Each structure stands twice: as C-alpha cells, then as structure tokens.
PDB file of N, CA and C in Angstrom:
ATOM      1  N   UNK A  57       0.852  -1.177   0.000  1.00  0.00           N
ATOM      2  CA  UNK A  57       0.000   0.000   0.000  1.00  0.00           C
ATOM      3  C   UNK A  57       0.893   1.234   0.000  1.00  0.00           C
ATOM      4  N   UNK A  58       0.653   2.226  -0.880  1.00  0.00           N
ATOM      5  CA  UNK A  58       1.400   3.740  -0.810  1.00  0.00           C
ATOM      6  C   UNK A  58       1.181   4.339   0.395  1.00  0.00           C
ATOM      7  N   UNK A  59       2.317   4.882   0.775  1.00  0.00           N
ATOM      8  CA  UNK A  59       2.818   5.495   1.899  1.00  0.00           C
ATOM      9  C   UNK A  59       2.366   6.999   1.818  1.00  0.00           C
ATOM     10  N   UNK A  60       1.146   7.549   2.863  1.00  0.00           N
ATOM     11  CA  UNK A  60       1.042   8.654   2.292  1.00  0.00           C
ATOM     12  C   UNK A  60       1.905   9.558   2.439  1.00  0.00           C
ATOM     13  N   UNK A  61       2.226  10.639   1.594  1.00  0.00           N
ATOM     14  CA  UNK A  61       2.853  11.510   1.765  1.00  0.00           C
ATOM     15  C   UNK A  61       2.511  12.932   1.049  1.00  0.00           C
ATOM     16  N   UNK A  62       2.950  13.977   2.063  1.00  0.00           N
ATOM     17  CA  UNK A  62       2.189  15.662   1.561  1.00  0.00           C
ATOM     18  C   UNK A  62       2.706  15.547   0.209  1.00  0.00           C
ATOM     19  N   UNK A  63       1.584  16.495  -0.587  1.00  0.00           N
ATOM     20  CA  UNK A  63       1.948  17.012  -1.883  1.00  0.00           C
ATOM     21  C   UNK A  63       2.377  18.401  -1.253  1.00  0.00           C
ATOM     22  N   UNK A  64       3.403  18.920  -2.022  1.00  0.00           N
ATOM     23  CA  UNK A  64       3.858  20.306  -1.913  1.00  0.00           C
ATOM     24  C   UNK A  64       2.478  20.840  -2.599  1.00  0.00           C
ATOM     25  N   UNK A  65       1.418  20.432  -3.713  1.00  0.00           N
ATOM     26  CA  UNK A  65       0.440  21.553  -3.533  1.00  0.00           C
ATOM     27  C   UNK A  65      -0.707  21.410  -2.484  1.00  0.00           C
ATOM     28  N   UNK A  66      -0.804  20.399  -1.641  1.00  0.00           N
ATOM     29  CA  UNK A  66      -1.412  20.730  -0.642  1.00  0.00           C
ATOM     30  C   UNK A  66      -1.360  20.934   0.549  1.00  0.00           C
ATOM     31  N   UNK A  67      -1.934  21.167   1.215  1.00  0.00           N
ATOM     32  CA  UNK A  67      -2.102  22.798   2.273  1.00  0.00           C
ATOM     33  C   UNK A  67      -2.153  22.246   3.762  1.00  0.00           C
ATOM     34  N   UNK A  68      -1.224  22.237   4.756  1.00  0.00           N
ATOM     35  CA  UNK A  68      -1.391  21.796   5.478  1.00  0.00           C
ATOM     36  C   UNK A  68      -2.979  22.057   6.525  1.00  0.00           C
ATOM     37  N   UNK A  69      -3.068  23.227   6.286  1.00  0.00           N
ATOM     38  CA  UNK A  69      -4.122  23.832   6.646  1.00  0.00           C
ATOM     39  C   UNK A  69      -5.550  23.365   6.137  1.00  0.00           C
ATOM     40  N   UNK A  70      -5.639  22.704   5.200  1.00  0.00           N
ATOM     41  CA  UNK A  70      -6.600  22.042   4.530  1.00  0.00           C
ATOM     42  C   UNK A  70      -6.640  20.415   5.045  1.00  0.00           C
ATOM     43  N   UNK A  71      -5.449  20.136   5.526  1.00  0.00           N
ATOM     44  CA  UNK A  71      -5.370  18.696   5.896  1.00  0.00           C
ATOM     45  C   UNK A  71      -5.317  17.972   4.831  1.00  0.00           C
ATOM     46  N   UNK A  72      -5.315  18.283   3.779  1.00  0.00           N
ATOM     47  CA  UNK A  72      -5.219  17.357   2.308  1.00  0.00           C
ATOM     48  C   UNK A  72      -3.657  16.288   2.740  1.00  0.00           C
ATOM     49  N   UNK A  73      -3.873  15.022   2.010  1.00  0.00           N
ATOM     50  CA  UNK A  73      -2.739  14.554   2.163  1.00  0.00           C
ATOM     51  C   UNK A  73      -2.600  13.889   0.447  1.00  0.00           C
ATOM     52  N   UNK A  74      -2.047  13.896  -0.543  1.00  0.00           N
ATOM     53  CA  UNK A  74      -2.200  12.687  -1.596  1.00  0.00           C
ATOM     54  C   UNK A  74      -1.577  11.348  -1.459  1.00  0.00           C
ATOM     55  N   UNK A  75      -1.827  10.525  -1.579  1.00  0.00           N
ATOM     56  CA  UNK A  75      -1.056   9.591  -1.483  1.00  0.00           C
ATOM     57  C   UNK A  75      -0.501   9.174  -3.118  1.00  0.00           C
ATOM     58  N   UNK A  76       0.763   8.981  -3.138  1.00  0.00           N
ATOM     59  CA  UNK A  76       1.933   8.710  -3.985  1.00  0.00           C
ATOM     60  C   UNK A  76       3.054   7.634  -3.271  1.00  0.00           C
ATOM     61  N   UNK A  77       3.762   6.340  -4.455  1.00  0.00           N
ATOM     62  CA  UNK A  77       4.640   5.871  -4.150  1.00  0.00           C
ATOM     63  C   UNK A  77       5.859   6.437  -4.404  1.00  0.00           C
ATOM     64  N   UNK A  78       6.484   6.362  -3.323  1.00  0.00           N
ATOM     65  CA  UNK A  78       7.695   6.803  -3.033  1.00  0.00           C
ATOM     66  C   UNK A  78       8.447   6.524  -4.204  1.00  0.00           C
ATOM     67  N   UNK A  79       8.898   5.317  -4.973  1.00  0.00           N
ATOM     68  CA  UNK A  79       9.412   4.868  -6.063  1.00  0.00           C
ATOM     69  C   UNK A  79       8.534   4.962  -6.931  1.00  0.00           C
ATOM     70  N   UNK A  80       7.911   5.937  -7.062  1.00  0.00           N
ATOM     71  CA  UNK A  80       7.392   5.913  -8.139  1.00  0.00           C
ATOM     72  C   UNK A  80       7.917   7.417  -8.741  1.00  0.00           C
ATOM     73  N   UNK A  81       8.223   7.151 -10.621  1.00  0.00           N
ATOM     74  CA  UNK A  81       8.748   8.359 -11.545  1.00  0.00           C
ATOM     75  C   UNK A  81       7.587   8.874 -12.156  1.00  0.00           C
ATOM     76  N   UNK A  82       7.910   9.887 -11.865  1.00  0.00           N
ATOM     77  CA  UNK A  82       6.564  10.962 -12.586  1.00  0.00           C
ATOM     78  C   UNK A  82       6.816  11.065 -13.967  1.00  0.00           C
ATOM     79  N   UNK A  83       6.499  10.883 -15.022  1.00  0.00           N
ATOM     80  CA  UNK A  83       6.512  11.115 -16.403  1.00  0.00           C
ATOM     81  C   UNK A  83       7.364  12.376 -16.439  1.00  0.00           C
ATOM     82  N   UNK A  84       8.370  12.621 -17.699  1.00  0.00           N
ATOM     83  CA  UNK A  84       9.454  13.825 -17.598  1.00  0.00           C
ATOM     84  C   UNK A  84       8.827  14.080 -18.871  1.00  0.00           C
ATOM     85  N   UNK A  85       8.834  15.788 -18.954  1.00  0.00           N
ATOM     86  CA  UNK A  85       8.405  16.025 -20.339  1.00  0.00           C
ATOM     87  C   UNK A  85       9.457  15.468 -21.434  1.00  0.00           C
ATOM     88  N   UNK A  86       8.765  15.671 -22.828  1.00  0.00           N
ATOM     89  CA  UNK A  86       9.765  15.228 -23.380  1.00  0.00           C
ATOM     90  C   UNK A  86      10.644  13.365 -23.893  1.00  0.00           C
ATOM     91  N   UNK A  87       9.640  13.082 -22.492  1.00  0.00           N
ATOM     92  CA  UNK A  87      10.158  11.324 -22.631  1.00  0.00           C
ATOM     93  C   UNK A  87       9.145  10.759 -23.534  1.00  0.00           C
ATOM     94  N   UNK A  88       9.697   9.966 -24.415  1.00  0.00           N
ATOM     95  CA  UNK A  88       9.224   8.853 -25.517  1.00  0.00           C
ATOM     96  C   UNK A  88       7.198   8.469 -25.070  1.00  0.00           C
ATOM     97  N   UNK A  89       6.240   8.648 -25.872  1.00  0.00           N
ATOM     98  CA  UNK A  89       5.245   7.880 -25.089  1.00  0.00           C
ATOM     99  C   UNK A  89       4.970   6.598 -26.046  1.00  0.00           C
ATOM    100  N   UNK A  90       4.458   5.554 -25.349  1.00  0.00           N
ATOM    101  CA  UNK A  90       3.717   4.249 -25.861  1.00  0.00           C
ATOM    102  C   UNK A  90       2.608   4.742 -27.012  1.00  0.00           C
ATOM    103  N   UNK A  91       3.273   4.099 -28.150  1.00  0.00           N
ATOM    104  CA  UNK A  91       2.318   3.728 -29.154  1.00  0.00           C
ATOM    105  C   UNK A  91       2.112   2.308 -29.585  1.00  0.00           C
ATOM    106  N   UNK A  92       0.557   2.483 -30.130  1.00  0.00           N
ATOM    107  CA  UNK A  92       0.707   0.876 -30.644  1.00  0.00           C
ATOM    108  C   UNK A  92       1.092   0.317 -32.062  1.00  0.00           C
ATOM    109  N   UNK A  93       1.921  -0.701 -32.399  1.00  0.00           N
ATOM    110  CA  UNK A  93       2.318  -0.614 -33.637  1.00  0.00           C
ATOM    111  C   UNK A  93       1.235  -1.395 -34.609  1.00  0.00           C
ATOM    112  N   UNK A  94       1.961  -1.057 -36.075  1.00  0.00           N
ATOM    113  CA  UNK A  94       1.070  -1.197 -37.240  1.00  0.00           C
ATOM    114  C   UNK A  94       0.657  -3.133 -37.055  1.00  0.00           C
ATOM    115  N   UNK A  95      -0.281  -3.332 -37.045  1.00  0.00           N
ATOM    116  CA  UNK A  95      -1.118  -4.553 -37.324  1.00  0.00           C
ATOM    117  C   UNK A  95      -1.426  -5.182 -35.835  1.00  0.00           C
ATOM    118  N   UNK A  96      -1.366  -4.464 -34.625  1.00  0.00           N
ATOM    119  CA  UNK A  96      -1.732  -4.858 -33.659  1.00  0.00           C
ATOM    120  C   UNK A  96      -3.174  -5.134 -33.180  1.00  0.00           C
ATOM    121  N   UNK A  97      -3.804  -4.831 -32.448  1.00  0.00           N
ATOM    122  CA  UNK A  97      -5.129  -5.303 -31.552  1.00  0.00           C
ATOM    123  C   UNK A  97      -5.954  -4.236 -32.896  1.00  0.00           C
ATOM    124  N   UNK A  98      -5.545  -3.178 -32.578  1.00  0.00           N
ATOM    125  CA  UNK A  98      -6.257  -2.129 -33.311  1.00  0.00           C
ATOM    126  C   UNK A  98      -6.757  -2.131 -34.993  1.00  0.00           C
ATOM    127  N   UNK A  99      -5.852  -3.318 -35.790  1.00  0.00           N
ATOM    128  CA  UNK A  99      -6.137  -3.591 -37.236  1.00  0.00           C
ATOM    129  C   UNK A  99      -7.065  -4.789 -37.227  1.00  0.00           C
ATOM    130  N   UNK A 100      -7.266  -5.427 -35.741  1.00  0.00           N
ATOM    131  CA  UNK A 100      -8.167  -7.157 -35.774  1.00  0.00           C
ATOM    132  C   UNK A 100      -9.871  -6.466 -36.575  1.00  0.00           C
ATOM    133  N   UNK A 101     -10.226  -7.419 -36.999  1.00  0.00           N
ATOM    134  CA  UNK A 101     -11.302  -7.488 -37.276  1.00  0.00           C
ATOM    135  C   UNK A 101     -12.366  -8.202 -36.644  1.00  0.00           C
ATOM    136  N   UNK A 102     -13.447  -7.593 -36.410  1.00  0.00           N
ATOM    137  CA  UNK A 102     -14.343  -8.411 -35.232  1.00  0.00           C
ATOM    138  C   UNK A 102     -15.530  -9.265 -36.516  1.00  0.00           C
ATOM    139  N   UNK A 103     -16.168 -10.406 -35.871  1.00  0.00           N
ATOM    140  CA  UNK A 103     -17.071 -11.162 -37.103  1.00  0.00           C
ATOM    141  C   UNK A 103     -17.865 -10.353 -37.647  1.00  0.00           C
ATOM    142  N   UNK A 104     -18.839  -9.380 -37.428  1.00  0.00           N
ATOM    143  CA  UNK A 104     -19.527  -8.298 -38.039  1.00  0.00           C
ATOM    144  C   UNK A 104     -18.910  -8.129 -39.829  1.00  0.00           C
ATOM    145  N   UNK A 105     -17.779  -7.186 -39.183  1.00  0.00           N
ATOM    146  CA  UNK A 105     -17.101  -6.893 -40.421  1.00  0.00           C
ATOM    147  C   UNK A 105     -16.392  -7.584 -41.346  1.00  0.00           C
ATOM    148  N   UNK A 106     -16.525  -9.202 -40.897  1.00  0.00           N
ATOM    149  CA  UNK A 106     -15.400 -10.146 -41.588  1.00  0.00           C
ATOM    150  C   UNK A 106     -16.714 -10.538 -42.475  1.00  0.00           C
ATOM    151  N   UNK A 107     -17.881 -10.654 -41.915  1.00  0.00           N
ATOM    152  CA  UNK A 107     -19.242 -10.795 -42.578  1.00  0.00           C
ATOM    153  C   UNK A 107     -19.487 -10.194 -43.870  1.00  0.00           C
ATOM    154  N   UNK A 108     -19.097  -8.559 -43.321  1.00  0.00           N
ATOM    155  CA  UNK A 108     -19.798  -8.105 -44.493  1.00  0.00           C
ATOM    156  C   UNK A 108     -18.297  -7.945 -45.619  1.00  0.00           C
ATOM    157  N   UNK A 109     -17.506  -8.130 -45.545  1.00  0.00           N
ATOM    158  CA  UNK A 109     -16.271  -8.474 -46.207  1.00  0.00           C
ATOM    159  C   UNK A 109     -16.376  -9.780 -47.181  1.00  0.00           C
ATOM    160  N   UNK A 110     -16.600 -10.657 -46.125  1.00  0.00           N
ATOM    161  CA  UNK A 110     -17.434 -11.927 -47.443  1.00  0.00           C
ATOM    162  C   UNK A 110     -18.605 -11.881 -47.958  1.00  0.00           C
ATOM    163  N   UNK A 111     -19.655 -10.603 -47.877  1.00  0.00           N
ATOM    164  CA  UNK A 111     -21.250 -10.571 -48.160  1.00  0.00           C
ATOM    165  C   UNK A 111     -21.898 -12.344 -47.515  1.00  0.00           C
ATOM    166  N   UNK A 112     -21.563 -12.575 -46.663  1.00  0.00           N
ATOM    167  CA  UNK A 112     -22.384 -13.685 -45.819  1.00  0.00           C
ATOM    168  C   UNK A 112     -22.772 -13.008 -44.972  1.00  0.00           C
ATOM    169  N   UNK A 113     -23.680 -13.680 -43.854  1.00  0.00           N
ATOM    170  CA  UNK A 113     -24.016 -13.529 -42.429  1.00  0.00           C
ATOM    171  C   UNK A 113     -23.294 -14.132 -41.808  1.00  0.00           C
ATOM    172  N   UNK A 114     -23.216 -13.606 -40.065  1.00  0.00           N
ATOM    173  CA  UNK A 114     -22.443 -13.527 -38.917  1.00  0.00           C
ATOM    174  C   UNK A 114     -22.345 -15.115 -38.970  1.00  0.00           C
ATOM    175  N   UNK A 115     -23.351 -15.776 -38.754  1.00  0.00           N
ATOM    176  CA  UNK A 115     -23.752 -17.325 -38.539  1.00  0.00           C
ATOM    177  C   UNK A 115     -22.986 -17.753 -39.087  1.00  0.00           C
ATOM    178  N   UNK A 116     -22.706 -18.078 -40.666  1.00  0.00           N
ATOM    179  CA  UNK A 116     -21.691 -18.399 -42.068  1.00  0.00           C
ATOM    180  C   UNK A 116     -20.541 -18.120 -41.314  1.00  0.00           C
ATOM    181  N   UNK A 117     -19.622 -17.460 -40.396  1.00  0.00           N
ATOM    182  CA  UNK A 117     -18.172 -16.656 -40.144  1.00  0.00           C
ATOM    183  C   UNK A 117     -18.258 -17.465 -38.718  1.00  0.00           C
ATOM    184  N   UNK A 118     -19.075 -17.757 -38.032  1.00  0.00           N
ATOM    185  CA  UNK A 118     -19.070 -18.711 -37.419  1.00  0.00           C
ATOM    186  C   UNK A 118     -18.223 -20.403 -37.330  1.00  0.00           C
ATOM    187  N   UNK A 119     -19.243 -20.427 -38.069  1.00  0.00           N
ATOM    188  CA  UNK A 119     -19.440 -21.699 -38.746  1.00  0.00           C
ATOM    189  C   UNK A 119     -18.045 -22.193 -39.684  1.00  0.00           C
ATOM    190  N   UNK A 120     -17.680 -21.208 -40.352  1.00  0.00           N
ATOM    191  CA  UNK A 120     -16.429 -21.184 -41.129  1.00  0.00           C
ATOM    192  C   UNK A 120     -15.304 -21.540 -40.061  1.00  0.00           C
ATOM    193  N   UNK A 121     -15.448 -20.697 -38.560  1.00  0.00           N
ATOM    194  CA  UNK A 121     -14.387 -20.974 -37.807  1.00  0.00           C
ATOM    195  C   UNK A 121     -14.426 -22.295 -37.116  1.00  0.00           C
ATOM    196  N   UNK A 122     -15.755 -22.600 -36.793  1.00  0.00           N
ATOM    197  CA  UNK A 122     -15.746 -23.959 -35.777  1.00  0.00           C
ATOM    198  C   UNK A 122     -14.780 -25.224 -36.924  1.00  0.00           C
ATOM    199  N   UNK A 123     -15.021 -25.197 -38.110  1.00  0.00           N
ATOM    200  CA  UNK A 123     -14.744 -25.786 -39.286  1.00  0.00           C
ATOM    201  C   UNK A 123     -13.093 -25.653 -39.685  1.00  0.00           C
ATOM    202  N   UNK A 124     -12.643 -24.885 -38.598  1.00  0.00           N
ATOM    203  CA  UNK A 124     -11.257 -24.732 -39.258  1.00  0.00           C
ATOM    204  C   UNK A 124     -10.963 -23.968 -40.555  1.00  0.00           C
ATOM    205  N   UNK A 125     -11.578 -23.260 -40.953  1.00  0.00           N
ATOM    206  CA  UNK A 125     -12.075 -22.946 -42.265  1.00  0.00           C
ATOM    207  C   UNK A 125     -11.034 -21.490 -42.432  1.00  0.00           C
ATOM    208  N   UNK A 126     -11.200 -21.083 -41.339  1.00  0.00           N
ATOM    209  CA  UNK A 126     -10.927 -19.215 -41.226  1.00  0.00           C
ATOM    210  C   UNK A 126     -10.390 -18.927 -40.085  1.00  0.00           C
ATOM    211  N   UNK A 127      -8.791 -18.901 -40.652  1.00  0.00           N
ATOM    212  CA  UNK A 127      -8.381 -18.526 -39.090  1.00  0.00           C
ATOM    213  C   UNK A 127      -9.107 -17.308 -38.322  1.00  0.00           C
ATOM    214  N   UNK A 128      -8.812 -17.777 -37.187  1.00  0.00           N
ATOM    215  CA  UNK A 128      -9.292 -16.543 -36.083  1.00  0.00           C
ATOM    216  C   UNK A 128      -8.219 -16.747 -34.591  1.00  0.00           C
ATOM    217  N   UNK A 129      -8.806 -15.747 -34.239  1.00  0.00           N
ATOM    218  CA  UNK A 129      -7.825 -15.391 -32.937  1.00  0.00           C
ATOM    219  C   UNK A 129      -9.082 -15.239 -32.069  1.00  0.00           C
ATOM    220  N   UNK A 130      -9.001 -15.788 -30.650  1.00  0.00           N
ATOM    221  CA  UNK A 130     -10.465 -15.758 -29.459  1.00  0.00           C
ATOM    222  C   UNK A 130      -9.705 -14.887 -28.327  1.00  0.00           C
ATOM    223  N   UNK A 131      -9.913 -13.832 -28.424  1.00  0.00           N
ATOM    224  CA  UNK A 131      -9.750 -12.914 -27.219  1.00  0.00           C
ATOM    225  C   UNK A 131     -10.950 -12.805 -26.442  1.00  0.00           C
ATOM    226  N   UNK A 132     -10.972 -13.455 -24.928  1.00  0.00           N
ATOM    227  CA  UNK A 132     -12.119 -14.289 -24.166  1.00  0.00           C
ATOM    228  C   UNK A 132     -13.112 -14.462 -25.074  1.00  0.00           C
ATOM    229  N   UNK A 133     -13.988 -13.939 -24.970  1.00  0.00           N
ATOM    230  CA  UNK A 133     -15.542 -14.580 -25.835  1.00  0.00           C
ATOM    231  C   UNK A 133     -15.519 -13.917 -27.030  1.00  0.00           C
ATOM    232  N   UNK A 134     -14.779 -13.073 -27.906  1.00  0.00           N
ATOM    233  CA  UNK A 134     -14.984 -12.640 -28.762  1.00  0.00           C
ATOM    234  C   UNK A 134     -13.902 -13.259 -29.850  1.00  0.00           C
ATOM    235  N   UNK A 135     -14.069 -13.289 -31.638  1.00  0.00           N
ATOM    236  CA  UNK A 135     -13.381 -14.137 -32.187  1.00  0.00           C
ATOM    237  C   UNK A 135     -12.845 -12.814 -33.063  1.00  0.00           C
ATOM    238  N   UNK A 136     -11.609 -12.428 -33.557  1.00  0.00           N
ATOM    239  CA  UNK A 136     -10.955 -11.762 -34.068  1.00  0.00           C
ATOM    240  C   UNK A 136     -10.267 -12.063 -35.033  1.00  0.00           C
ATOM    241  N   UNK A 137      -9.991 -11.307 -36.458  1.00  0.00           N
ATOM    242  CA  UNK A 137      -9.353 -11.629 -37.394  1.00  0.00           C
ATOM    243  C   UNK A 137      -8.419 -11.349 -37.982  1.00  0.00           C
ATOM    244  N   UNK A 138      -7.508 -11.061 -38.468  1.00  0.00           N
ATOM    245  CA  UNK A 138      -6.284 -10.620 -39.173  1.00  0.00           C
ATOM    246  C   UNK A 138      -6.603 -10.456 -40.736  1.00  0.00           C
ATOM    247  N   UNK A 139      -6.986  -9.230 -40.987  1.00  0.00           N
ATOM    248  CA  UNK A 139      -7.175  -8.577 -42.197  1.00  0.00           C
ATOM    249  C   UNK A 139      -6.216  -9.193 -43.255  1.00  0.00           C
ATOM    250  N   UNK A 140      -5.021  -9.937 -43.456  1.00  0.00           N
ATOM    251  CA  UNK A 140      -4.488 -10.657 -44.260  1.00  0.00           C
ATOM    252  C   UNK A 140      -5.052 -12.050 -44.137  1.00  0.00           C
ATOM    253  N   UNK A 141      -5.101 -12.444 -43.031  1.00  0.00           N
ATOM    254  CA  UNK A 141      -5.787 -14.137 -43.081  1.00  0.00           C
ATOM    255  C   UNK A 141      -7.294 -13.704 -43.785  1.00  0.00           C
ATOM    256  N   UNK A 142      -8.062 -12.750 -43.809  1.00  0.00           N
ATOM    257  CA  UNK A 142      -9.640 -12.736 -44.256  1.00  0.00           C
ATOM    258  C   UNK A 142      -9.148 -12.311 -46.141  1.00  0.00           C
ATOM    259  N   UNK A 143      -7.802 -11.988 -46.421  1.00  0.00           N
ATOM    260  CA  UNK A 143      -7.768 -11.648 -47.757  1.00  0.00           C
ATOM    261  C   UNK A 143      -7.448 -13.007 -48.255  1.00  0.00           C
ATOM    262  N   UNK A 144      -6.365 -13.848 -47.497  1.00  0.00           N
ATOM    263  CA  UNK A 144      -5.796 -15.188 -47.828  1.00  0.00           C
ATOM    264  C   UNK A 144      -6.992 -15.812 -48.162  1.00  0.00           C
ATOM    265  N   UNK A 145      -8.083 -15.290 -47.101  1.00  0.00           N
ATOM    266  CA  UNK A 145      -9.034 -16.758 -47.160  1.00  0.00           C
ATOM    267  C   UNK A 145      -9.842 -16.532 -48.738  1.00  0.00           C
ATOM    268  N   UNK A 146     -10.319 -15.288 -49.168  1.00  0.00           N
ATOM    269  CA  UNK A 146     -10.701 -14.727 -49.983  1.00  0.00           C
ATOM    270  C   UNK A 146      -9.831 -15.602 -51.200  1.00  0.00           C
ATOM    271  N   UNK A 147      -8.861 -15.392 -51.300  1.00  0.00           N
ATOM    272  CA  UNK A 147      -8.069 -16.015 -52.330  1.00  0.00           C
ATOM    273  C   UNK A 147      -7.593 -17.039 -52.960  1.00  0.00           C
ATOM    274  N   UNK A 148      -8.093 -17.790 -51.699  1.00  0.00           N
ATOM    275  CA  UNK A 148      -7.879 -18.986 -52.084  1.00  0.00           C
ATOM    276  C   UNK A 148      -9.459 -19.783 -53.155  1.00  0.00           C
ATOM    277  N   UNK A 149     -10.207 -18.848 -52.459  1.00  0.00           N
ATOM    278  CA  UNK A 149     -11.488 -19.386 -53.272  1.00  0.00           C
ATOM    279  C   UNK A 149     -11.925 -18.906 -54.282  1.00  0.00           C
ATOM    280  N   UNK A 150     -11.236 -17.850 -54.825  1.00  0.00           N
ATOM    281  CA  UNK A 150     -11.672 -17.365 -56.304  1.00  0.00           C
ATOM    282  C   UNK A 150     -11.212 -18.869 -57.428  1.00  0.00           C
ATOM    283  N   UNK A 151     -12.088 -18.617 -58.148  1.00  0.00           N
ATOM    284  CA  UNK A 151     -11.567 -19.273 -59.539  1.00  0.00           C
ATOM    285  C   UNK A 151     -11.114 -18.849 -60.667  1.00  0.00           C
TER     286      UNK A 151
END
C-alpha cells in the first residue's frame, strides 16, 4: 500500500494529504510515449465486419471458424481476425 505523503500543492491547513509511491517516476516532459504498432489489436477485425467483407451472415463466419475454415484469434468470448488471413481466405477461393 502507498505510503502517504504531503503534496507540496497541498495545504497543510486544509489537511489534504495525496497519497503517492515513493518509487514511483513521474513522467518527464519530453520522454518517448507508448504507441501501438502497425497490425496490432487495433487492425483485428471483429465477425460483423469479416461478414460483411465476405457478403455472408455472422452465422456463415461462425461456422467457417468452428470448421477450421478461417483462421481466427479468441480474445475471451470474442473471435478476431487478421485482415491478411480474411484476404488469404478470400483467395484462395476465387476461380
């Protein structure tokens, strides 16, 4: 548990106390921030849109996955796709 300790902006007179860890670094201006990179969580495709990408229904994108059919990725209950695996899959079935 953090150790409380005064903030220099608050007031003894107010009784404010914040609590902050001692080892803990305050962000420095200027320092590097976290981005997320290209094809991460943020490019997945959820079944909705993998749907209307193949003009099937949700059910069909389902069904495709229980089947081994279409890769997917299961982040807890939800099934996710990789915008190159939904083009692969595409491609393989043209004639």
């Amino acid at each position: 548990m953090p150790t409380p300790v005064p903030s220099p902006e608050s007031s003894a007179s107010q009784g404010q106390t914040s609590f902050r860890s001692p080892s803990a670094t305050p962000l420095l201006p200027g320092a590097p921030v976290l981005r997320s990179l290209p094809g991460g969580a943020d490019n997945l495709l959820n079944v909705k849109q993998v749907a209307a990408k193949l003009g099937i229904c949700t059910r069909k994108v389902y069904q495709l996955c229980e089947r081994g059919e279409l890769p997917h990725i299961r982040i807890s209950n939800a099934l996710r796709f990789e915008p190159g695996d939904v083009a692969a899959f595409i491609a393989a079935r043209r004639k």
